[in-house]
Structure formats: structure tokens, C-alpha cells
CSV table of C-alpha atoms and ligand atoms in Angstrom, one decimal:
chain,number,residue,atom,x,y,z
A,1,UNK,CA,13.4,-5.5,-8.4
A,2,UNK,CA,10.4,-8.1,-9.5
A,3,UNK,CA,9.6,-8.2,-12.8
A,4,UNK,CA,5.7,-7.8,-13.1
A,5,UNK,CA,5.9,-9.0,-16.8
A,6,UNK,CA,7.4,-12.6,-16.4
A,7,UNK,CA,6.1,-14.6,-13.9
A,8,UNK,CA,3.8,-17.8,-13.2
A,9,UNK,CA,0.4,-16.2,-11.1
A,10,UNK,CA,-1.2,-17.5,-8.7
A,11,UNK,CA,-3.8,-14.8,-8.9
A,12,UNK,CA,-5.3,-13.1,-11.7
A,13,UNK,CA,-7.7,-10.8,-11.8
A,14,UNK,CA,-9.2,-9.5,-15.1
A,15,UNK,CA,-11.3,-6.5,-16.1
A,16,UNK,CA,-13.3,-6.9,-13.0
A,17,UNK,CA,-16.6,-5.2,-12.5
A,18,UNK,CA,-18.9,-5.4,-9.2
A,19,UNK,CA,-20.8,-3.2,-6.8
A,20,UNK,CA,-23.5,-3.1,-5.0
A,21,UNK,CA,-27.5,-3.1,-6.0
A,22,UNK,CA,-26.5,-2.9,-9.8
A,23,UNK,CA,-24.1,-0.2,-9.4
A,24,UNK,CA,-20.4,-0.4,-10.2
A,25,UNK,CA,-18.2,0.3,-7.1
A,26,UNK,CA,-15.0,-0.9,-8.8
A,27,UNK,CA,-14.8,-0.4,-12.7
A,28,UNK,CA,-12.6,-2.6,-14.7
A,29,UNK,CA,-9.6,-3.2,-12.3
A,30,UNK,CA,-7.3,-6.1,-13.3
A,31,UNK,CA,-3.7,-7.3,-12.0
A,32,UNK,CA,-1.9,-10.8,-11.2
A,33,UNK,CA,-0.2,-11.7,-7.9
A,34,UNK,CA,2.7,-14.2,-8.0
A,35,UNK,CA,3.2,-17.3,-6.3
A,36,UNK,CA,4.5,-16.4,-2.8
A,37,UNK,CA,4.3,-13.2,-3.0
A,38,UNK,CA,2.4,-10.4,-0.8
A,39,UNK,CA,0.5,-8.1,-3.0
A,40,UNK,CA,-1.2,-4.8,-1.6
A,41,UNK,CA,-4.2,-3.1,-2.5
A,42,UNK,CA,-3.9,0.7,-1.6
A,43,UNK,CA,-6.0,3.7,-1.6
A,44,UNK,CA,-8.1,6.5,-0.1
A,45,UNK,CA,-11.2,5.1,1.8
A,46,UNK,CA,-14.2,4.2,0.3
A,47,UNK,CA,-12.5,3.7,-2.9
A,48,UNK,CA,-13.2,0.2,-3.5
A,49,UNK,CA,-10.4,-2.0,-2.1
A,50,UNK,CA,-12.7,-4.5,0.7
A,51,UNK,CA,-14.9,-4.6,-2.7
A,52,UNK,CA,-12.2,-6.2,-4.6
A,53,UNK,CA,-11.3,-8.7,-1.7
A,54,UNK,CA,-15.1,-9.6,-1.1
A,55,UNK,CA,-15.0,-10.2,-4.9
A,56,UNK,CA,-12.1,-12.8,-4.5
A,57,UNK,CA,-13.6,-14.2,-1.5
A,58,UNK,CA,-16.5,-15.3,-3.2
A,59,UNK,CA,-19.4,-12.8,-1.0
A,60,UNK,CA,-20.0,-10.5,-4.1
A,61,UNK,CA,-21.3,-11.7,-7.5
A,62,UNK,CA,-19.1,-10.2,-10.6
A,63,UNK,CA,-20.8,-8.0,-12.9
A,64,UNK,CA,-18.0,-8.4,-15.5
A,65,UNK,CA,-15.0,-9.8,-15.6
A,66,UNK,CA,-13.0,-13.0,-14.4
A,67,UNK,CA,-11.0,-14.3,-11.1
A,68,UNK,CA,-8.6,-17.2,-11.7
A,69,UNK,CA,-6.4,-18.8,-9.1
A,70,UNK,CA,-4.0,-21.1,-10.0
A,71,UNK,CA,-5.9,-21.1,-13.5
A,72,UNK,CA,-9.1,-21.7,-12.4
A,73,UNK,CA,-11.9,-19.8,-12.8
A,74,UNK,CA,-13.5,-19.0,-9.6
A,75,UNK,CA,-15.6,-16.3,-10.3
A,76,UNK,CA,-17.1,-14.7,-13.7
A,77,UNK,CA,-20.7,-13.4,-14.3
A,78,UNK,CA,-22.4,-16.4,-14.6
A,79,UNK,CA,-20.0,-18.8,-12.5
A,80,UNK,CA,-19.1,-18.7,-8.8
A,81,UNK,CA,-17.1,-21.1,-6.7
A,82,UNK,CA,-18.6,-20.7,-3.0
A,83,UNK,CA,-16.4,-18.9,-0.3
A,84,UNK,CA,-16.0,-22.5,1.6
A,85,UNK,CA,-14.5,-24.1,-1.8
A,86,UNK,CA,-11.9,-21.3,-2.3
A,87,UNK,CA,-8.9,-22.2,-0.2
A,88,UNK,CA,-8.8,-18.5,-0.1
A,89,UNK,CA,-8.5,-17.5,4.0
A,90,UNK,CA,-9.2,-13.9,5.9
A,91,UNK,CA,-8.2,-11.9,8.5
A,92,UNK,CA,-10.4,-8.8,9.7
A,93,UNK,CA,-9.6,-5.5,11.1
A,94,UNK,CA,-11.8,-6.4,14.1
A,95,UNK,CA,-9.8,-10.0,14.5
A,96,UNK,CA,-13.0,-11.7,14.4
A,97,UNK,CA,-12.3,-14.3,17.2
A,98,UNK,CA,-14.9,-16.1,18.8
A,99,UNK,CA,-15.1,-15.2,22.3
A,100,UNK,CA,-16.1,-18.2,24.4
A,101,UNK,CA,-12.9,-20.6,22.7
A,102,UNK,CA,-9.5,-20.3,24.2
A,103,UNK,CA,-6.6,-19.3,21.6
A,104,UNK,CA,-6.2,-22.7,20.8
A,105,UNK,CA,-9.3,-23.8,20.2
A,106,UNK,CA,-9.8,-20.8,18.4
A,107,UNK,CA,-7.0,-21.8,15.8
A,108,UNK,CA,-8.0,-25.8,15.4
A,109,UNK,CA,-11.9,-24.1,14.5
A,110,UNK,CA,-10.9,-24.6,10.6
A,111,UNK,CA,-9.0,-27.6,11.2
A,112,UNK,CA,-11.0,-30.2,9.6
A,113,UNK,CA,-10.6,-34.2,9.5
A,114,UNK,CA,-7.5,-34.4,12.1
A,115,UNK,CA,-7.1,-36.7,15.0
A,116,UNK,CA,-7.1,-35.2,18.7
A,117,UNK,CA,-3.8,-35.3,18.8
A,118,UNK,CA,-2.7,-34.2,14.9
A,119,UNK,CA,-5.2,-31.5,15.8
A,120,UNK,CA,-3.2,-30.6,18.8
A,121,UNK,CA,-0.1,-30.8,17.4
A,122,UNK,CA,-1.1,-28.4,14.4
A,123,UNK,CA,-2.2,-26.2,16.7
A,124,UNK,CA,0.7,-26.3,18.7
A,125,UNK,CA,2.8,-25.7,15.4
A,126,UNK,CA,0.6,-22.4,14.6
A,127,UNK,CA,0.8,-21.1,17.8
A,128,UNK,CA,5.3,-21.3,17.8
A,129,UNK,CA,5.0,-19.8,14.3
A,130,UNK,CA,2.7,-16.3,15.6
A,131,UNK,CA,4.9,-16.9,18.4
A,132,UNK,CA,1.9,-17.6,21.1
A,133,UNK,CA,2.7,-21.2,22.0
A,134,UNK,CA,2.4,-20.1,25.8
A,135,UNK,CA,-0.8,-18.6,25.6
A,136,UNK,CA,-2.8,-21.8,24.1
A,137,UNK,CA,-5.3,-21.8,26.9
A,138,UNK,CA,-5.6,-18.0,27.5
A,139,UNK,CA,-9.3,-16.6,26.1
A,140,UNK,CA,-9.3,-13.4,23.5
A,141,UNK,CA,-10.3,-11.0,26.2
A,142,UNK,CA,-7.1,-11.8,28.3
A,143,UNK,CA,-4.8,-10.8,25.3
A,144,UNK,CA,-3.6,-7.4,23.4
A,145,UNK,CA,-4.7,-6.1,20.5
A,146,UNK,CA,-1.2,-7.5,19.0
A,147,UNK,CA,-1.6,-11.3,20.1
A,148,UNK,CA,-5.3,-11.6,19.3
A,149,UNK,CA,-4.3,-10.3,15.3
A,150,UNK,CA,-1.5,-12.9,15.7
A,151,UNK,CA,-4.4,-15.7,17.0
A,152,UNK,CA,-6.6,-14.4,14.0
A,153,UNK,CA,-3.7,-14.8,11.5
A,154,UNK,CA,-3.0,-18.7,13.1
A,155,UNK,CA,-6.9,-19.3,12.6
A,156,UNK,CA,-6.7,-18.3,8.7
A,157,UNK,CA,-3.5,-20.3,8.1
A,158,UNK,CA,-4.6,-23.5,9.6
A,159,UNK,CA,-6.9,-24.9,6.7
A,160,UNK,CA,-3.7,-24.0,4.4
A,161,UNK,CA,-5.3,-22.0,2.4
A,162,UNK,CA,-3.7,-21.3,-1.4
A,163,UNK,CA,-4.3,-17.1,-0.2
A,164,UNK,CA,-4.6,-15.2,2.6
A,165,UNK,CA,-6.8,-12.0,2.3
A,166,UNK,CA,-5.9,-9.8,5.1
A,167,UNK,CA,-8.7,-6.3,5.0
A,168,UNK,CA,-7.0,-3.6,7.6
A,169,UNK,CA,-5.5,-6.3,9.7
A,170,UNK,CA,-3.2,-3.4,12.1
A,171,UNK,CA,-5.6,-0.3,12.1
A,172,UNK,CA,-7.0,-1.1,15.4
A,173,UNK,CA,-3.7,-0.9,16.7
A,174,UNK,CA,-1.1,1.9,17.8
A,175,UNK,CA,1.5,3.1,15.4
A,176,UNK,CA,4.4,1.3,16.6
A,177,UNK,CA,2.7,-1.7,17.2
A,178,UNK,CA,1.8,-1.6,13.4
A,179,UNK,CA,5.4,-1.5,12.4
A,180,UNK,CA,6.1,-4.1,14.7
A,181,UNK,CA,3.2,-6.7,13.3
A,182,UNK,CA,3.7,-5.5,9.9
A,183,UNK,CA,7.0,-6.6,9.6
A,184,UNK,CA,6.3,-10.1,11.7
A,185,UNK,CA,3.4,-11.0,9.7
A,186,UNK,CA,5.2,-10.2,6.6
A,187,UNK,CA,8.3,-12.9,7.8
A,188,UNK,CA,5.5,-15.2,8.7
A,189,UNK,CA,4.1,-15.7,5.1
A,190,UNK,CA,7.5,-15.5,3.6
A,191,UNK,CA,8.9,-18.4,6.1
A,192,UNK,CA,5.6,-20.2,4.5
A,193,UNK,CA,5.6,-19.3,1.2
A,194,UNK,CA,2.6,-18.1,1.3
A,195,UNK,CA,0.6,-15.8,-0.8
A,196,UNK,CA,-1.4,-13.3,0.7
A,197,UNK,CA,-3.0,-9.6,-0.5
A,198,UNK,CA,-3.5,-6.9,2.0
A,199,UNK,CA,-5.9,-4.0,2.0
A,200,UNK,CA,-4.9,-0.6,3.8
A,201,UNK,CA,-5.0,2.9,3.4
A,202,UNK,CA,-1.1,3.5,5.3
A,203,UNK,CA,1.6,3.4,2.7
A,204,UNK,CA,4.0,3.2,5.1
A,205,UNK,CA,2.5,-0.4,5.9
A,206,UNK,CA,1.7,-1.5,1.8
A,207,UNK,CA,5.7,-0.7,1.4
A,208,UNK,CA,6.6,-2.2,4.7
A,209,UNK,CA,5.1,-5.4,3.9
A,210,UNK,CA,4.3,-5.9,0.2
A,211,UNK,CA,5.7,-6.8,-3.0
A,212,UNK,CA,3.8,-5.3,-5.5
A,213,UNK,CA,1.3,-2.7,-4.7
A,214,UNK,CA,-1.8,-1.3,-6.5
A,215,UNK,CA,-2.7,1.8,-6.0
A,216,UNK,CA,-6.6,2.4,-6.5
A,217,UNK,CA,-8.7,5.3,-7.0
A,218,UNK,CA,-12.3,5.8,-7.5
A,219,UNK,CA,-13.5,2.0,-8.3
A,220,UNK,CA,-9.9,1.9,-10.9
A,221,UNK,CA,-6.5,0.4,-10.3
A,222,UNK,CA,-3.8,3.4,-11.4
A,223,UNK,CA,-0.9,1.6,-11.3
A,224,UNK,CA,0.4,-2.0,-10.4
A,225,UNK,CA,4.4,-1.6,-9.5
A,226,UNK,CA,7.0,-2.3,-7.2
A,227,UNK,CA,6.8,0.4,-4.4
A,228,UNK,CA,10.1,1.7,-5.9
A,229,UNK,CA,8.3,2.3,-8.9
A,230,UNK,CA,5.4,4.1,-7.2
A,231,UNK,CA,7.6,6.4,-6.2
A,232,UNK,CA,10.1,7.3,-8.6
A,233,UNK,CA,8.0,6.4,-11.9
A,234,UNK,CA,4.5,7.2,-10.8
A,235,UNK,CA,1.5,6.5,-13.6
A,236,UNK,CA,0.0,9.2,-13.1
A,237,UNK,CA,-1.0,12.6,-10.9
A,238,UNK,CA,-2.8,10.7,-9.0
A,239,UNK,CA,-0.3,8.2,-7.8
A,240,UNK,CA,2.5,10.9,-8.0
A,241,UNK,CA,0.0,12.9,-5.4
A,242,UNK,CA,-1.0,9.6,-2.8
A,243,UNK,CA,2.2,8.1,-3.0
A,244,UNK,CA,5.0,9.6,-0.7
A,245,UNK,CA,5.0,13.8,0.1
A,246,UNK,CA,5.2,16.1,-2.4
A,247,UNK,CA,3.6,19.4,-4.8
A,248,UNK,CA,3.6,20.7,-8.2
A,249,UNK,CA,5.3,23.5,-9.0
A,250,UNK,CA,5.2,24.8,-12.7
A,251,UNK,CA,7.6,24.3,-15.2
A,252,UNK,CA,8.0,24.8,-19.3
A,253,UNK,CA,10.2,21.6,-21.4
A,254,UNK,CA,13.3,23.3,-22.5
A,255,UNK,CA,14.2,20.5,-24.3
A,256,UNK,CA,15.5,17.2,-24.0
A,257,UNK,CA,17.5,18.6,-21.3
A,258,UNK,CA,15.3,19.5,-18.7
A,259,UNK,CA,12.4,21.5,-17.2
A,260,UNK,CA,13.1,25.2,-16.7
A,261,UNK,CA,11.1,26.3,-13.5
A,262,UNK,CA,11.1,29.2,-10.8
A,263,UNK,CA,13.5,26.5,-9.5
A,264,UNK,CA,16.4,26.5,-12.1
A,265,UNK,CA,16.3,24.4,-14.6
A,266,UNK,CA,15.3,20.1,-13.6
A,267,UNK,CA,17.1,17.5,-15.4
A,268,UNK,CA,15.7,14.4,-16.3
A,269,UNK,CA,14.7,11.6,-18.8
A,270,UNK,CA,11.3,12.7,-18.7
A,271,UNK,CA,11.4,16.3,-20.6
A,272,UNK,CA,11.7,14.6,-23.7
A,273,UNK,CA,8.0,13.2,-23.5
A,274,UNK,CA,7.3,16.9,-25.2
A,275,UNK,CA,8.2,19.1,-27.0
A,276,UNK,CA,10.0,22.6,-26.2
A,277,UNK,CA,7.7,24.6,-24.7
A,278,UNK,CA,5.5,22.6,-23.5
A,279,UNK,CA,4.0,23.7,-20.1
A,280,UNK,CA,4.0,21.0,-17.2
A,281,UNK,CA,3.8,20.4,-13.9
A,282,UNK,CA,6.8,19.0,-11.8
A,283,UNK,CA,6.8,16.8,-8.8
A,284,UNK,CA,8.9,17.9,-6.2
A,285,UNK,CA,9.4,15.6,-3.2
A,286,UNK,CA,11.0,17.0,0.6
A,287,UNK,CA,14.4,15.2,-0.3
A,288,UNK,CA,14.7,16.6,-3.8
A,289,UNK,CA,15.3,19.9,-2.1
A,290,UNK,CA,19.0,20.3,-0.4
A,291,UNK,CA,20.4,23.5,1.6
A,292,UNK,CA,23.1,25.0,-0.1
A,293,UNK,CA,24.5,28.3,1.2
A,294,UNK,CA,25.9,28.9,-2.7
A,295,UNK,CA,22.6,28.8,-4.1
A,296,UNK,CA,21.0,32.0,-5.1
A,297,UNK,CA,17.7,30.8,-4.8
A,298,UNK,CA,16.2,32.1,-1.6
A,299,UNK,CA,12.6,31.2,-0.5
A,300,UNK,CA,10.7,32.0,2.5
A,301,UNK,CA,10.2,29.9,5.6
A,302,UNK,CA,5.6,29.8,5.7
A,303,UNK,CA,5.5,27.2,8.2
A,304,UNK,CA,7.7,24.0,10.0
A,305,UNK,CA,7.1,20.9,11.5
A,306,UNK,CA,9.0,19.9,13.8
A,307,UNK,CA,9.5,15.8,13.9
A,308,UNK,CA,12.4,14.9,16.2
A,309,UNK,CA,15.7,13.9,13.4
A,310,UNK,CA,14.5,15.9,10.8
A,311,UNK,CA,12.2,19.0,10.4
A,312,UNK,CA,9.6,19.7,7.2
A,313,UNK,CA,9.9,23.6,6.1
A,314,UNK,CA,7.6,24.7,3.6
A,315,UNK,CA,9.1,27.1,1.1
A,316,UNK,CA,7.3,30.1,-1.1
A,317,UNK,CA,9.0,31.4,-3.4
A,318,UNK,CA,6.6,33.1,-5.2
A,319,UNK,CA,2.5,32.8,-5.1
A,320,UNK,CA,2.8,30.2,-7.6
A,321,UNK,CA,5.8,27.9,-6.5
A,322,UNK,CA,5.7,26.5,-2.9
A,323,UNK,CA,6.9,23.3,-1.9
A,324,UNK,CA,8.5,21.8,0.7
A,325,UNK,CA,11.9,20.2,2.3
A,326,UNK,CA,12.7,17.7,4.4
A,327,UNK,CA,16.1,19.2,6.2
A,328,UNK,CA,18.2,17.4,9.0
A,329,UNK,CA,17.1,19.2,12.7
A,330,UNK,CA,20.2,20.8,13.7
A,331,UNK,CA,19.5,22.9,10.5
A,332,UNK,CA,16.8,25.5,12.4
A,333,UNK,CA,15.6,28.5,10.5
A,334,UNK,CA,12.6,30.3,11.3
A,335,UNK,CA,8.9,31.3,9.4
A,336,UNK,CA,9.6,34.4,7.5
A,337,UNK,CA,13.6,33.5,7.1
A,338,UNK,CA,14.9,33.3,3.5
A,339,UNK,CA,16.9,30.2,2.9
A,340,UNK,CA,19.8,29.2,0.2
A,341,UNK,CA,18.4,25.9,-1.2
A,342,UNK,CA,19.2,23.8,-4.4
A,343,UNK,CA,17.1,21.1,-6.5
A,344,UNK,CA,18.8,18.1,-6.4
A,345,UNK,CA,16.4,15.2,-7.8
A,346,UNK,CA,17.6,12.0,-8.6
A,347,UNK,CA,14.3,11.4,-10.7
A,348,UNK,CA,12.3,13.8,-12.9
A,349,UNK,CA,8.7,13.8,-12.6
A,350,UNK,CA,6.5,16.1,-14.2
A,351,UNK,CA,3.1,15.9,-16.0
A,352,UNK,CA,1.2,17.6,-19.2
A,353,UNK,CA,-0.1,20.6,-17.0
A,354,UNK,CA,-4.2,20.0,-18.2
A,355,UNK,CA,-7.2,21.9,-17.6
A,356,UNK,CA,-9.8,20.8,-15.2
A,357,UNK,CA,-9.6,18.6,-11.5
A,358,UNK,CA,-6.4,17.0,-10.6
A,359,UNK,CA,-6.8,13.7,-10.3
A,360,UNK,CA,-6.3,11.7,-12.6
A,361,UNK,CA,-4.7,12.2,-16.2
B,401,ADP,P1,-12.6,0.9,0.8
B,401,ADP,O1,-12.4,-0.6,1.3
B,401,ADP,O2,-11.6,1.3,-0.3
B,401,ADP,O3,-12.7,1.8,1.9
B,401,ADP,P2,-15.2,-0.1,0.0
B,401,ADP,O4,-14.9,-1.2,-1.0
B,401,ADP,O5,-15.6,-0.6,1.4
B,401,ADP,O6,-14.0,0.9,0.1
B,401,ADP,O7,-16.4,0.8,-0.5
B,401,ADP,C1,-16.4,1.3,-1.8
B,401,ADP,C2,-17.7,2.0,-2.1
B,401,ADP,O8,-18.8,1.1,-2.0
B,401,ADP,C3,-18.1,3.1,-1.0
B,401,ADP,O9,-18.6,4.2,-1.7
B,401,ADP,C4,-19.1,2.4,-0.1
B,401,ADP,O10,-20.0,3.4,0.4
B,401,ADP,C5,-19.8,1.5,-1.1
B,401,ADP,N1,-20.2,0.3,-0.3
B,401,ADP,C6,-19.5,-0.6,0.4
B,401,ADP,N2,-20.2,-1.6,0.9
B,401,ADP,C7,-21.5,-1.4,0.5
B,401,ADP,C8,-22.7,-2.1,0.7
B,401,ADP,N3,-22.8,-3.2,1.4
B,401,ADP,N4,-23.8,-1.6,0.1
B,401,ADP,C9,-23.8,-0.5,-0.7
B,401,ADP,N5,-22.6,0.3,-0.9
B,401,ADP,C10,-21.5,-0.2,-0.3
């Protein structure tokens, strides 16, 4: 696991205030991205994430706040390095390629102060690394959706820059294709060292692809972790809630022992946060829940989804405690069926149970 506390950064990011026509959009976020590594910034739309990367690259003025990479200041109220002095490189959602170049000539379009030939060559070299060295001559229009994001990600690496911003770089794409590019661009950087911060809404793709991930809500970074750490140690309801499936179901401390709930009782480190008594709310995620024909407790099938290896079932048990449970196919039971199921989770989670909206404590 990384260790967020002891590192050298190649990107920090402090206390950082900006918006639009004098209002604040995003309202005191801060966190540091390591040398090499591929930070995410993750949230709900609208919630301030492109803000943040037109921030670092330089299009939006700070309000408050400061952005140093590799210990320079690049942007505070009253100072800003312009976007062409940054080193810092994009890629778009919408691949941003300019139509009337061929894929090659598309790429060497940053390339500054090169020979012909060097120029050719670095092309060449760009192209075998997004894996599109046959398609040099090709125009956008002739390729996918896929190889034009790869020609886009070629274009942004060619000036070397010290970071690469990517803003929604696979949501015009299908699902699987997403994995797929994911995954490719994510080797990519690594094979180059280089650091990069992507912006999307689809955990599946921040934990596919990133390092550390920061979860954002409402103009405010929540928590920067480890995606392990999202999940098993989340910050707050907030994160607990956006991060992987899950409900609350209520539950009272019973002491440092657990949580008792209409579930049994739930061990874990976290009941002694508070006292006896206390009342709480506890996380419980699809894979906490196993089926256990010993187990006495019996709720009711409201509704399943069927998808493929596994099915979701989502339990009552009474009008206050519902949840749900992720259960292998072959294991079929029917809305309205009682089932024998069992808590078994590995990690406690559970929150202060407070008056007033959800998100966040
Ligand atoms: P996200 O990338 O998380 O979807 P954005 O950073 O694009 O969110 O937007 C955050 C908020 O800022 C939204 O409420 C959006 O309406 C507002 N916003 C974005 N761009 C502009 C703009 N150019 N002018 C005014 N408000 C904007």
C-alpha cells in the first residue's frame, strides 16, 4: 500500500479556492500527487473536478490558495504561470484532434525545435508506444473512438510534459472498451514514469487506473486514500455512500465489542469510537452478507438483479433494516422468499447516527 504521508511530490495543491464570476465552485481542496504516480479526482457531476484541472492547467485564476509542481509556485492569487509555460499536458473527453492532419502529424503538432527527421522518428516512437505505428498516415475520421484517444494521448506526451491531465478521457466510449483503454493507458504512463491525474465520475475506472484517489463532493475533497482505503476505511458517509454498493442499517455500540443490530451483533475496531449505547449507523456492503442455512436470521427477498456470475438480492427484514447481498447465481431464491443469511464483515464501518441530510458528517 503507498504511504500518502512520506513521499517527495511532484504536485501539491494547497487550500485551493476558485470558481467562476466571483463565486467559489471548489472550496478549500488540497492534496499532493507523487512523482510517477497516477492520481484521480472522483465525484458526482458538476461537483467541481474539470474546475480543479483548469486550475492546474493555468485557464482559471485562484481565488485562494497555492499550486506548486516540483516546488514551484505556478499559480496563487496574485501569480500565474501561463498554460504554455506549464509542462503540464491534456487530454479531452472529445479527443480534441485536429481534423485536416493525419495521426502523425497530429502527434509531431507540439513537437517543437526538432529536425525533419528527429521529428519523424519521435513520432514514430509515440505512435509504437499507443501502439498505432501502422496507422501514421490514416486521418481521425478513419479511426475508432479507441485509437483516436490513443492519438490524443501520443499528442499530449510528445512535448514531455512533467503531468498529464487527462478530464473524462474514456466516457465517449463503450464499457468494455473503457476497461480495455483504462488499463493500457495506465501501463503507458507507468512504462514512462509519468505522472498524470485523471478526472471521472466511474469508480470502477479511478480504481482501475489510479494510485491515490480523491474523492470530491460539493466544491470539497472528502478523503485522499488508496482505493483500498476508500473502501474499507471511508472518511466519512459520504465516501462510505459513493464509494462501492452498500446501505445503513441501524445499530446501538455495545461496547468495545461490537455493534448490536437487527443483524446480530457486528464486530469490529470501530465500536470503540463511542461509548455504550451510542446509536449509529452501520455500513453494510453486498459481500458482508453470506448465505448460511444455520442462521436464524431470515429476511425477505423485495427485489433481484440478475447479472450473469452473481445475482444482487435485496433483503427486508424489517421496515427499518434493508440491505442487500451479493450471492453466487446458482444460489436462486425468489421475491417474497425468506432466506438464512449471516453478517460476515471483514471491516466494521459505522457512523454517529446525526440528525439532518446525509451527506456529509
Ligand atoms: P465536474 O467536472 O465535477 O462535473 P465542473 O467543475 O465542470 O464539475 O463544474 C462545477 C460547477 O461549476 C458546476 O455547478 C458548474 O455548473 C459550474 N461551472 C462549470 N463551468 C462553468 C463556467 N464556465 N461558468 C460558470 N459556472 C461553471
Amino acid at each position: 500500500m503507498t504511504d500518502l504521508a512520506r513521499r517527495d511530490w511532484l504536485l501539491e495543491v494547497d487550500n485551493l479556492w476558485c470558481g467562476y464570476n466571483g463565486t467559489p465552485v471548489v472550496r478549500g481542496a488540497g492534496f499532493s500527487l507523487g512523482d510517477g504516480d497516477i492520481g484521480c479526482l472522483l465525484g458526482p457531476s458538476g461537483c467541481g473536478k474539470s474546475t480543479i484541472l483548469r486550475a492546474l492547467a493555468g485557464f482559471l485564476p485562484l481565488q485562494d490558495g497555492q499550486i506548486r509542481l516540483r516546488n514551484q509556485v505556478i499559480s496563487d492569487p496574485v501569480r500565474s504561470v501561463p498554460p504554455e509555460h506549464r509542462r503540464i499536458g491534456m487530454v479531452f473527453q472529445d479527443y480534441a484532434l485536429f481534423p485536416h492532419l493525419s495521426v502523425a502529424d497530429n502527434v509531431a503538432f507540439g513537437l517543437k525545435g526538432l529536425s525533419r527527421r528527429e521529428r519523424r522518428e519521435k513520432v514514430m516512437e509515440l505512435l509504437n508506444l499507443v501502439h498505432l505505428q501502422d496507422l501514421a498516415d490514416q486521418f481521425p475520421h478513419e479511426l475508432s473512438g479507441g485509437q483516436q484517444q490513443r492519438v490524443a494521448l501520443a499528442r499530449a506526451l510528445a512535448p514531455e510534459p512533467t503531468l498529464l491531465l487527462l478530464d473524462e478521457p474514456f466516457s465517449s466510449l463503450d464499457a468494455d472498451l473503457r476497461r480495455r483503454l483504462s488499463l493500457d493507458v495506465r501501463d503507458i504512463l507507468k512504462s514512462l514514469g509519468m505522472s498524470a491525474l485523471l478526472v471521472t465520475h466511474d469508480q470502477q475506472e479511478a480504481f482501475a487506473m489510479c494510485d491515490e484517489v480523491a474523492v470530491l463532493y460539493d466544491g470539497q475533497i472528502q478523503q485522499w486514500d488508496v482505493p483500498y482505503n476508500l473502501y474499507h476505511e471511508p472518511a466519512n458517509r459520504f465516501v462510505a455512500g459513493f464509494v462501492g454498493q452498500g446501505g445503513f442499517i441501524p445499530g446501538t455500540v455495545a461496547g468495545p465489542e461490537g455493534i448490536d443490530s437487527e443483524l446480530g451483533r457486528i464486530r469490529g475496531s470501530r465500536a470503540d469510537h463511542w461509548p455504550a449505547g451510542t446509536l449509529v449507523d452501520v455500513l453494510i456492503r453486498p459481500d458482508d452478507i453470506v448465505h448460511d442455512p444455520e442462521s436464524d436470521l431470515m429476511p425477505r427477498v423485495v427485489e433481484k438483479t440478475f447479472a450473469g456470475t452473481s445475482t444482487l438480492y435485496r433483503f427486508r427484514l424489517s421496515p427499518d433494516t434493508e440491505f442487500e447481498a451479493l450471492f453466487r447465481s446458482h444460489l436462486d431464491f425468489q421475491p417474497g422468499e425468506r432466506v438464512p443469511v449471516r453478517v460476515e464483515a471483514d471491516h466494521l464501518i459505522a457512523f454517529r447516527r446525526a440528525p439532518g441530510p446525509d451527506v456529509p458528517v
